[in-house]
Short mmCIF file of C-alpha atoms (C1' of nucleotides) in Angstrom, two decimals:
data_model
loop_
_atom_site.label_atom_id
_atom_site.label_comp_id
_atom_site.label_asym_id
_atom_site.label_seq_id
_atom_site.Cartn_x
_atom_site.Cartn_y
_atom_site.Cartn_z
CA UNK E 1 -2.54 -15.43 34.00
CA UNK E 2 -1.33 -18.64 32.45
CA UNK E 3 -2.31 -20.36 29.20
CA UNK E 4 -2.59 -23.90 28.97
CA UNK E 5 -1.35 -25.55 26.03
CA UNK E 6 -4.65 -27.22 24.86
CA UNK E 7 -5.98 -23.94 24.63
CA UNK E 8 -3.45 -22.91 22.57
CA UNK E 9 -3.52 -25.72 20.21
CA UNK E 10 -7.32 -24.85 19.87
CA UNK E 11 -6.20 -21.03 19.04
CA UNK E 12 -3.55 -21.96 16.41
CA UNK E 13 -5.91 -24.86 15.05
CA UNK E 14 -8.40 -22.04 14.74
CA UNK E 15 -6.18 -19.63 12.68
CA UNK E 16 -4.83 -22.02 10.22
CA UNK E 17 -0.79 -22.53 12.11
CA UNK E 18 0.63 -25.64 13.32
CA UNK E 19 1.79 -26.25 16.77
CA UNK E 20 4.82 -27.16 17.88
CA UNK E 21 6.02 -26.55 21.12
CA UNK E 22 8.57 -23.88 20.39
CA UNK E 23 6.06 -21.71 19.04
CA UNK E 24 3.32 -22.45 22.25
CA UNK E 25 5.98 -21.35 24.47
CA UNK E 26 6.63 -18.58 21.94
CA UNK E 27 2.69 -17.18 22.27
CA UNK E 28 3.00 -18.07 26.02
CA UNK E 29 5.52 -15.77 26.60
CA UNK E 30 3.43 -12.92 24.74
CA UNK E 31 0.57 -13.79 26.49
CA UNK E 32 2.29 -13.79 30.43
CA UNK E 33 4.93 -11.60 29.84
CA UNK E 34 2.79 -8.65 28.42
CA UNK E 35 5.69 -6.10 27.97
CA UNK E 36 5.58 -5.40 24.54
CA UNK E 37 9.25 -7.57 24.63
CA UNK E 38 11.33 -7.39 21.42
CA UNK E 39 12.25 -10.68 19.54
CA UNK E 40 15.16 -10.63 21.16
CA UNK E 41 14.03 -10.36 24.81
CA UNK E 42 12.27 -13.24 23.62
CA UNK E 43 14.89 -14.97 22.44
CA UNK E 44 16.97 -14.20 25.57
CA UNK E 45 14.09 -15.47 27.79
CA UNK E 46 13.43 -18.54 26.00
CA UNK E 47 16.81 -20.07 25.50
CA UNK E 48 17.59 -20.82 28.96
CA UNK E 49 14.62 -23.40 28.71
CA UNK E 50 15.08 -24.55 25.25
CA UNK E 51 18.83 -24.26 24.35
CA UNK E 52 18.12 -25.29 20.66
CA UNK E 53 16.11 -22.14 20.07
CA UNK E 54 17.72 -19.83 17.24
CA UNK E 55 16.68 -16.37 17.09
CA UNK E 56 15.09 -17.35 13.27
CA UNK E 57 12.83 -19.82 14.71
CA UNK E 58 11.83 -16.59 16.92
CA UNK E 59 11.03 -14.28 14.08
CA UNK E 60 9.54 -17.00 12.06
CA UNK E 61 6.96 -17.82 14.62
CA UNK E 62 5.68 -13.70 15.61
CA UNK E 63 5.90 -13.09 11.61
CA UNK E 64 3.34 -16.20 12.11
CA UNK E 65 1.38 -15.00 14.74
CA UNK E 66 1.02 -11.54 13.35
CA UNK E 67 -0.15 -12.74 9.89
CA UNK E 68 -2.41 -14.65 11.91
CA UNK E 69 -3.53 -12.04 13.72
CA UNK E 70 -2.75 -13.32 16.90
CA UNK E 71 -0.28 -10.45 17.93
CA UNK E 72 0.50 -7.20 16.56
CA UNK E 73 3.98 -5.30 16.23
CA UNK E 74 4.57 -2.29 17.88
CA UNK E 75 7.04 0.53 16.41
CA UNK E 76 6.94 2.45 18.65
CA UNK E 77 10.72 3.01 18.69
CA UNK E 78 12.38 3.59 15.33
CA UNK E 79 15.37 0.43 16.23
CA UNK E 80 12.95 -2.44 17.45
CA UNK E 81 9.83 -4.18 16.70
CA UNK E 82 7.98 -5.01 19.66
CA UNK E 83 5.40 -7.74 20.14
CA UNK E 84 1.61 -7.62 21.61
CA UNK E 85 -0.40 -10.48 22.15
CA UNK E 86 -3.32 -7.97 22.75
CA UNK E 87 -4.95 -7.72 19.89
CA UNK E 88 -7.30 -5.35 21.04
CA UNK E 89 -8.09 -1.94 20.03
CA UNK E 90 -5.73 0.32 22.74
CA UNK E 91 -2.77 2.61 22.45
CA UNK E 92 0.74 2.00 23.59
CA UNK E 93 2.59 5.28 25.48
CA UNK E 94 6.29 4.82 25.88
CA UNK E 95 7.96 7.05 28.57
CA UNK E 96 10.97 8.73 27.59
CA UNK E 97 13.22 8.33 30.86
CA UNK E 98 12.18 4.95 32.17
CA UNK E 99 11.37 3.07 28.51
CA UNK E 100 8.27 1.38 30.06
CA UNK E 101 5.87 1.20 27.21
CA UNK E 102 1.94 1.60 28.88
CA UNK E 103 -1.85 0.31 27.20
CA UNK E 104 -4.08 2.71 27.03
CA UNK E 105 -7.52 2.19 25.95
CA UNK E 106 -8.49 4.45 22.60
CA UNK E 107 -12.06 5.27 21.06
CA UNK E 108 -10.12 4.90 17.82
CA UNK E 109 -14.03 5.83 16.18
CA UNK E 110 -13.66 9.65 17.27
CA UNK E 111 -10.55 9.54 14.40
CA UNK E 112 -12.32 9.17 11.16
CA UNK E 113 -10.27 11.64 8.79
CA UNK E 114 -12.03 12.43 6.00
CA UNK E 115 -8.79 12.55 3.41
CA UNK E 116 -8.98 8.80 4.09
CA UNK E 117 -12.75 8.06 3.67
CA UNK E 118 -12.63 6.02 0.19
CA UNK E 119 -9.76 3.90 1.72
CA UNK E 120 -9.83 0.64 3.38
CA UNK E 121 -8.21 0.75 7.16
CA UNK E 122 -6.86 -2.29 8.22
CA UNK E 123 -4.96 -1.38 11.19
CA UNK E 124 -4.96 1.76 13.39
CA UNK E 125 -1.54 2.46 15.71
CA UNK E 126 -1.67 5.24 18.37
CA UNK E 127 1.63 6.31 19.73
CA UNK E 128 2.41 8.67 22.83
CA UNK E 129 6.13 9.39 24.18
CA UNK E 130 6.09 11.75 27.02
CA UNK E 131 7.35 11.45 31.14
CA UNK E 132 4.99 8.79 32.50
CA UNK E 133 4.15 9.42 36.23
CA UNK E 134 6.07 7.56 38.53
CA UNK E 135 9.26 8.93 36.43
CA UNK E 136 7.49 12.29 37.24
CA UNK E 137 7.57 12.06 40.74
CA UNK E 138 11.19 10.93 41.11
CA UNK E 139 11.89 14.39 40.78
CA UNK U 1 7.13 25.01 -2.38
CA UNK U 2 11.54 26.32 -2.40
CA UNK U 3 12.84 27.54 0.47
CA UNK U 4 15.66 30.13 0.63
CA UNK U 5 18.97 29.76 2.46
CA UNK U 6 18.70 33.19 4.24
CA UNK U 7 15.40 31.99 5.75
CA UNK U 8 16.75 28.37 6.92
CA UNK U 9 19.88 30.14 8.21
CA UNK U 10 17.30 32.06 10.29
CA UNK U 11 15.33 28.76 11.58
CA UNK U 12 18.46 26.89 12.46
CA UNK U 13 19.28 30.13 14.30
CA UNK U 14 16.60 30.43 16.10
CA UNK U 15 16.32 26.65 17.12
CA UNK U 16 20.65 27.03 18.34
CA UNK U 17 21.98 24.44 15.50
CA UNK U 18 24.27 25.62 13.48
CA UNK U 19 24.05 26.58 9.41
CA UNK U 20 26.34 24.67 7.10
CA UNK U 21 25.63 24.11 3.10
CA UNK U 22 24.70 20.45 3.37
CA UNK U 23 22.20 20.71 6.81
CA UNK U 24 20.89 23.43 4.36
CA UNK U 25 20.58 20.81 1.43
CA UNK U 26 19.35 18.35 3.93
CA UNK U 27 16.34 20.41 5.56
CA UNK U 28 15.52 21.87 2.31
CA UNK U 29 14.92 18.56 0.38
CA UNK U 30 12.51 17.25 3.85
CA UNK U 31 10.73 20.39 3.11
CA UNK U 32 10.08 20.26 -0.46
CA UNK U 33 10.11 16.75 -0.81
CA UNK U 34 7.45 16.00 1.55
CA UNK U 35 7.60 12.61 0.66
CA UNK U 36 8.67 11.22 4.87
CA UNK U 37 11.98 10.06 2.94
CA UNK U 38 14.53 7.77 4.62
CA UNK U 39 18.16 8.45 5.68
CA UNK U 40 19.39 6.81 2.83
CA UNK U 41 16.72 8.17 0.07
CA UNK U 42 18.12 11.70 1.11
CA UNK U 43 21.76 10.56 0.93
CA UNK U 44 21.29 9.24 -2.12
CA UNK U 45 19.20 12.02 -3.84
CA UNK U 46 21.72 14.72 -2.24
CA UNK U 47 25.49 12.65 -2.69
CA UNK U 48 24.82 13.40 -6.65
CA UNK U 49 25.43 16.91 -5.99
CA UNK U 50 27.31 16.70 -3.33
CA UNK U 51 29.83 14.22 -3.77
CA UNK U 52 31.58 14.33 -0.43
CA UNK U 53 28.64 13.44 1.24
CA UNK U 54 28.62 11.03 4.02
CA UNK U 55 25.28 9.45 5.31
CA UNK U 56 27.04 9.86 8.69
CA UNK U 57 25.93 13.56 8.05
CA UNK U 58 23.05 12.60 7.22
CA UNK U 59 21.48 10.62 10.49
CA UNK U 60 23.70 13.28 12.06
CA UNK U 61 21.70 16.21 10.91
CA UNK U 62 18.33 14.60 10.64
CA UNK U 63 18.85 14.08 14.49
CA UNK U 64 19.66 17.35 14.99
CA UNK U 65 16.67 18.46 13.75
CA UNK U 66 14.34 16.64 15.12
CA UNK U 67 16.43 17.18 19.02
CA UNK U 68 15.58 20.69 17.46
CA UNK U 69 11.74 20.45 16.84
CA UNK U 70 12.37 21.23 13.03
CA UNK U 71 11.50 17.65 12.10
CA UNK U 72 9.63 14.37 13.26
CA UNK U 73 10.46 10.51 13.06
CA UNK U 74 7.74 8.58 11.80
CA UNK U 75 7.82 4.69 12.52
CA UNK U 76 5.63 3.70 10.71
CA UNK U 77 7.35 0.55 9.21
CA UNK U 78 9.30 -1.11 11.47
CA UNK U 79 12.47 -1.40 9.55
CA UNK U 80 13.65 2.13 8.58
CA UNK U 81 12.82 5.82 10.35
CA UNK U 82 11.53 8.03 7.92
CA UNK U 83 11.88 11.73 8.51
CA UNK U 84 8.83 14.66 8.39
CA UNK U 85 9.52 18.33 7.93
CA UNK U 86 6.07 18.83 8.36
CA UNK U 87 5.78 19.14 12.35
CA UNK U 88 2.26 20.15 13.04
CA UNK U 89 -0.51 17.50 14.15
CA UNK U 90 -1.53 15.19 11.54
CA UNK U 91 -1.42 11.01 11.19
CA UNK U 92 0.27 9.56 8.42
CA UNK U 93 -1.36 6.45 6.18
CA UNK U 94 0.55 4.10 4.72
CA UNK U 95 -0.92 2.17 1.54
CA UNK U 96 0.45 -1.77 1.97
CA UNK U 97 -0.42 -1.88 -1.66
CA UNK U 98 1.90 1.22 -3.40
CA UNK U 99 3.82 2.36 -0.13
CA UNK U 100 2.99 5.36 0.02
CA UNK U 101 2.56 7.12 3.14
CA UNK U 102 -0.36 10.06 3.10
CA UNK U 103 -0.93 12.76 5.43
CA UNK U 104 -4.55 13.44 7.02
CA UNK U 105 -5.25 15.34 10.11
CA UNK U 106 -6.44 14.49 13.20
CA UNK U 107 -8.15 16.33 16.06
CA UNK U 108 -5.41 14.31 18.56
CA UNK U 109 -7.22 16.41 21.29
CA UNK U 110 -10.20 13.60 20.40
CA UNK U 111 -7.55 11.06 22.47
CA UNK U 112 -7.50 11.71 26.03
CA UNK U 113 -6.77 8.35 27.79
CA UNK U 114 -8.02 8.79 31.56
CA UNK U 115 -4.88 5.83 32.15
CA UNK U 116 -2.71 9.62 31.24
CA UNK U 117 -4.23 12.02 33.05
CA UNK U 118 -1.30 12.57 35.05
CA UNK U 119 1.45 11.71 32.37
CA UNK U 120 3.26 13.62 30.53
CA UNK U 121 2.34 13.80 27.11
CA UNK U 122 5.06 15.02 24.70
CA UNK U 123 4.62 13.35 21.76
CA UNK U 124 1.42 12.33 19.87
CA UNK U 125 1.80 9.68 16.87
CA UNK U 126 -1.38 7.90 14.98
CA UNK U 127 -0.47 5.61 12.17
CA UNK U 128 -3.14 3.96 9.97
CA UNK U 129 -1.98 1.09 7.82
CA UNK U 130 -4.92 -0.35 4.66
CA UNK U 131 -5.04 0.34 0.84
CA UNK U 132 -5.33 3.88 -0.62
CA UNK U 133 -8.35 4.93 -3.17
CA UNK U 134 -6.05 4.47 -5.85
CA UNK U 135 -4.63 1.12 -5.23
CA UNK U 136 -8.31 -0.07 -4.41
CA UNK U 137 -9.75 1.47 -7.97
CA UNK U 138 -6.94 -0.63 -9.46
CA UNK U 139 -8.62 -3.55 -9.10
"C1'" DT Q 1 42.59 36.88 11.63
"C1'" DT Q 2 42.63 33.68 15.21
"C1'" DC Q 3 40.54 30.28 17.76
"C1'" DC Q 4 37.38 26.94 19.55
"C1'" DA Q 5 33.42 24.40 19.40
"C1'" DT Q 6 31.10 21.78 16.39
"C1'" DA Q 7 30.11 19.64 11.63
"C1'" DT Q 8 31.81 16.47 8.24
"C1'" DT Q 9 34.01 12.49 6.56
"C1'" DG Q 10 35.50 7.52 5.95
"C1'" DT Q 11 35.99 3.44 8.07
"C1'" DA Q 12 34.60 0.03 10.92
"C1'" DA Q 13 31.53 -1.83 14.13
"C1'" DA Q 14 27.03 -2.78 16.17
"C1'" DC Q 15 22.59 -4.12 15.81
"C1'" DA Q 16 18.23 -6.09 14.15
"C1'" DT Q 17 16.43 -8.81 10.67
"C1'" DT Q 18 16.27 -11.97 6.63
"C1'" DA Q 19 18.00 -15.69 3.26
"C1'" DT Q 20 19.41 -20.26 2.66
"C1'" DA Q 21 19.80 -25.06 2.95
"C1'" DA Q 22 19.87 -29.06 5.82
"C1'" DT Q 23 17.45 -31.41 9.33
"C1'" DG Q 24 13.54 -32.42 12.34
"C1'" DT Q 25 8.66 -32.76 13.33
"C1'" DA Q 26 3.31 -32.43 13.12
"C1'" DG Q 27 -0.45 -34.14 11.28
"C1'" DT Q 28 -2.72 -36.49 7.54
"C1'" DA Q 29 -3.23 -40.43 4.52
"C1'" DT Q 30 -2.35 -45.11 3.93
"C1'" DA A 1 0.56 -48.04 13.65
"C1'" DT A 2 3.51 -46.42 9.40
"C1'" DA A 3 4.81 -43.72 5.96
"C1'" DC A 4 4.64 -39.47 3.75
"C1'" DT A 5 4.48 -34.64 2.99
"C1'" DA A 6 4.24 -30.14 4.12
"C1'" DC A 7 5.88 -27.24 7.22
"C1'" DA A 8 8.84 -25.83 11.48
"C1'" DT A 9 13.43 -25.51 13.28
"C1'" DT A 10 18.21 -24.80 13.19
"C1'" DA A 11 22.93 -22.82 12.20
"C1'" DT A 12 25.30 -20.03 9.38
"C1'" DA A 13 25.91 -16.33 6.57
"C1'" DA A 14 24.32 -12.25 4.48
"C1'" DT A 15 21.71 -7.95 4.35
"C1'" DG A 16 20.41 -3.44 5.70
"C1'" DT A 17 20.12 0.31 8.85
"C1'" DT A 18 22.21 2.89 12.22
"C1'" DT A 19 26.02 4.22 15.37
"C1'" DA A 20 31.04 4.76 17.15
"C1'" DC A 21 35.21 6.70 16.40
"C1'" DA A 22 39.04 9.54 15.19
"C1'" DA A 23 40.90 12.71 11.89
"C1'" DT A 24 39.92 16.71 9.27
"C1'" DA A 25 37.34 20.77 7.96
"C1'" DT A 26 34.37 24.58 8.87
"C1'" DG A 27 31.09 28.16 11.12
"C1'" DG A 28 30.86 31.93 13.88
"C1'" DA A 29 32.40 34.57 17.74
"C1'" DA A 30 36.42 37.15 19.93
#
DNA sequence: TTCCATATTGTAAACATTATAATGTAGTAT
DNA sequence: ATACTACATTATAATGTTTACAATATGGAA
């Protein structure tokens, strides 16, 4: 799955951010590689194609995107922000022996709690930890 | 809502940890102040009265206690754990308004992902971000 | 009371993230 | 096309949270 750059110059036109090509390769990244990488896997990847990159340029550019809301961070882990270019409704399950973090699709509608039904929900976050399968079997 | 030392000598007992006066202080201000506090809120609320106090201790209990099943790490902001004594099922909300974070419950049995089926689930997080009733009426 | 495993402490280090100010660039107006 | 302006990028330094480490103190069993 690749992502030419016209159509992302359309998509950040769209949301109101500049391009540049830092932060197309940036979005690219999130949109190939989709990992759930931290900004510094990003960083990491990057760099070896674009030496100037600096890790700020990184976190400038995903602070971007999510205020755009072209991506959305994941905390799943208490020591890293992760980034997801899908922006679609789904939960993320991160196994416990392997770290792979897995989509899952969510009816997020069967959660309506009533404690919260005068407030305004903005963003909804499932999280599952647990032994994913393959990790299972290697025993 | 106090708790007495004989009774959190018998949890951390039960659960193998060990007792001491300041994992006492520790787990007894998570369970009255049930307020998901940070490492360094609880350091700083308990180092008043006990001087000696190092937040070393502190990530060093709160991690024992949640190894233990006697607390849970929400992550719900991506830039500090915050710690739960209250360990049955429920989602926490977290007003981007005021900052607080509110408890509701949730029927997680609602989420069963068919991606899952044959994972291992040990863990079960939902986190709802917006602005509270009271922040909204504010307005 | 003695002893050992473990908890506590202070310091320093690691790590992710943000602040700042100078420079470079995209995109609009001229 | 040119110039201009707002914004993106960069390097460095600073912040804030969390962990590593080694010495000391303590809980709880023998």
């Amino acid at each position: 799955m690749d992502v030419s750059a016209d159509a992302l110059m359309d998509i950040f036109k769209n949301r109101g951010i500049r391009s540049s090509y830092t932060r197309m390769r940036i979005m690219q990244y999130l949109m190939v590689n989709r990992n759930h990488s931290t900004a510094d896997e990003i960083y990491g990847s990057l760099v070896e194609e674009i030496p100037t990159l600096s890790r700020t340029t990184v976190y400038n550019s995903l602070h971007a995107f999510v205020e755009a809301g072209l991506a959305r961070v994941v905390t799943i882990e208490d020591n890293e922000a992760r980034y997801d270019a899908d922006i679609s409704d789904h939960g993320h399950f991160k196994c416990d022996s392997c770290g792979r973090i897995y989509d899952f699709t969510v009816d997020v509608d069967c959660i309506q709690p009533k404690a919260l039904e005068k407030f305004r929900i903005n963003q909804r976050d499932v999280y599952f930890k647990g032994i994913c399968l393959g990790c299972l079997d290697n025993k």
